PDB file of C-alpha atoms in Angstrom:
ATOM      1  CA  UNK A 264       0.000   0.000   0.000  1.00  0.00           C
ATOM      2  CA  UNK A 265       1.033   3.164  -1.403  1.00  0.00           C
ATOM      3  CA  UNK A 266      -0.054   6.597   0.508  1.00  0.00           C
ATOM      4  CA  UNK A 267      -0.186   9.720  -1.820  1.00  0.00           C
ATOM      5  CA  UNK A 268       2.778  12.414  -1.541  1.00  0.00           C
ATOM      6  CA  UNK A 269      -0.171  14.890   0.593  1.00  0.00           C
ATOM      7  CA  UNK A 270      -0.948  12.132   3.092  1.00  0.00           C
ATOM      8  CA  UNK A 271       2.710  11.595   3.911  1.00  0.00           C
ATOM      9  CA  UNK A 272       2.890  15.306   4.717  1.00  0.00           C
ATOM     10  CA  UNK A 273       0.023  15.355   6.502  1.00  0.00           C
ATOM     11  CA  UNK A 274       1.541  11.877   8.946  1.00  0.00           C
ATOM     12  CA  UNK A 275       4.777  13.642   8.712  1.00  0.00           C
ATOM     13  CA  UNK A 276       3.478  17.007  10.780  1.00  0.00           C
ATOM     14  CA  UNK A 277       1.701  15.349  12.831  1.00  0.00           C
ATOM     15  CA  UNK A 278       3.861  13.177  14.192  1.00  0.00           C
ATOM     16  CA  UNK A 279       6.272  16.450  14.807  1.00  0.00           C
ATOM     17  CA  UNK A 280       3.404  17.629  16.886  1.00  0.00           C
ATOM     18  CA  UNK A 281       3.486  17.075  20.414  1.00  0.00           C
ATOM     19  CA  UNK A 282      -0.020  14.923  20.120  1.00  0.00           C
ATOM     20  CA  UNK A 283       1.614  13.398  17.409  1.00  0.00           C
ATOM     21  CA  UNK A 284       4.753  11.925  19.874  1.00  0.00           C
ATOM     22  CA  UNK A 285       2.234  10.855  22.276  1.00  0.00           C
ATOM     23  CA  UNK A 286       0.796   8.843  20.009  1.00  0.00           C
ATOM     24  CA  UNK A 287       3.728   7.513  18.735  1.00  0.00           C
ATOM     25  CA  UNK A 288       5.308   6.999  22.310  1.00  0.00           C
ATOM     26  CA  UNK A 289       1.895   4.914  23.225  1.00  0.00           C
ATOM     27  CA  UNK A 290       1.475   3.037  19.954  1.00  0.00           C
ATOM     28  CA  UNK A 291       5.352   1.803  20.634  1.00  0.00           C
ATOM     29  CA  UNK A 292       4.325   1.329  24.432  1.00  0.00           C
ATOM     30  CA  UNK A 293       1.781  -1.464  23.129  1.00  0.00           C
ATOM     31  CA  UNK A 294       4.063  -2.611  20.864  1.00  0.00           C
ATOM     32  CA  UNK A 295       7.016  -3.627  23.241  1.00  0.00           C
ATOM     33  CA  UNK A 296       4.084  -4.512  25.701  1.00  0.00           C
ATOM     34  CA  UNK A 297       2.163  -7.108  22.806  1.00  0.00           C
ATOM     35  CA  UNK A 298       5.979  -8.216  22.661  1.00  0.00           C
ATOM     36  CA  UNK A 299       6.822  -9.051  26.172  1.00  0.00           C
ATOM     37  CA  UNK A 300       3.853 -11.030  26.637  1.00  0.00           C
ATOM     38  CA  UNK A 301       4.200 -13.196  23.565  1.00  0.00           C
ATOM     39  CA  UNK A 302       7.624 -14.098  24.422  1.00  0.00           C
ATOM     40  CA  UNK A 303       6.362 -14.221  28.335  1.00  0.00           C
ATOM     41  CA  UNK A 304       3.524 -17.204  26.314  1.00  0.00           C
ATOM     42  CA  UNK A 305       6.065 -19.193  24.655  1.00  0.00           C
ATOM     43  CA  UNK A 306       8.848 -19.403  27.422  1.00  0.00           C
ATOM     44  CA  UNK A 307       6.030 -20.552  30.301  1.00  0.00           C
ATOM     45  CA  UNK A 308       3.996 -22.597  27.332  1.00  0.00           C
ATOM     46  CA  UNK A 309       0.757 -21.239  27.779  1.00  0.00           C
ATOM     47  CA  UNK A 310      -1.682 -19.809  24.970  1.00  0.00           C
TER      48      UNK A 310
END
């Protein structure tokens, strides 16, 4: 998937706006968070 030149921009500035590092400090946050628990799942065994 492809986005157009304008929506790039528009990602771009908002990620250099201060909302825009939250979000990209929580979406990581869930991220290394989704990761420690998988590797928690397959270390103890359980699904």
């Amino acid at each position: 998937m492809t986005l157009p030149q304008h929506d790039l921009l528009r990602l771009l500035e908002s990620l250099r706006s201060v909302d825009g590092l939250g979000l990209v400090r929580e979406v990581a946050e869930r991220l290394l968070q989704e990761l420690i628990e998988a590797e928690a799942t397959t270390k103890i065994g359980v699904a």
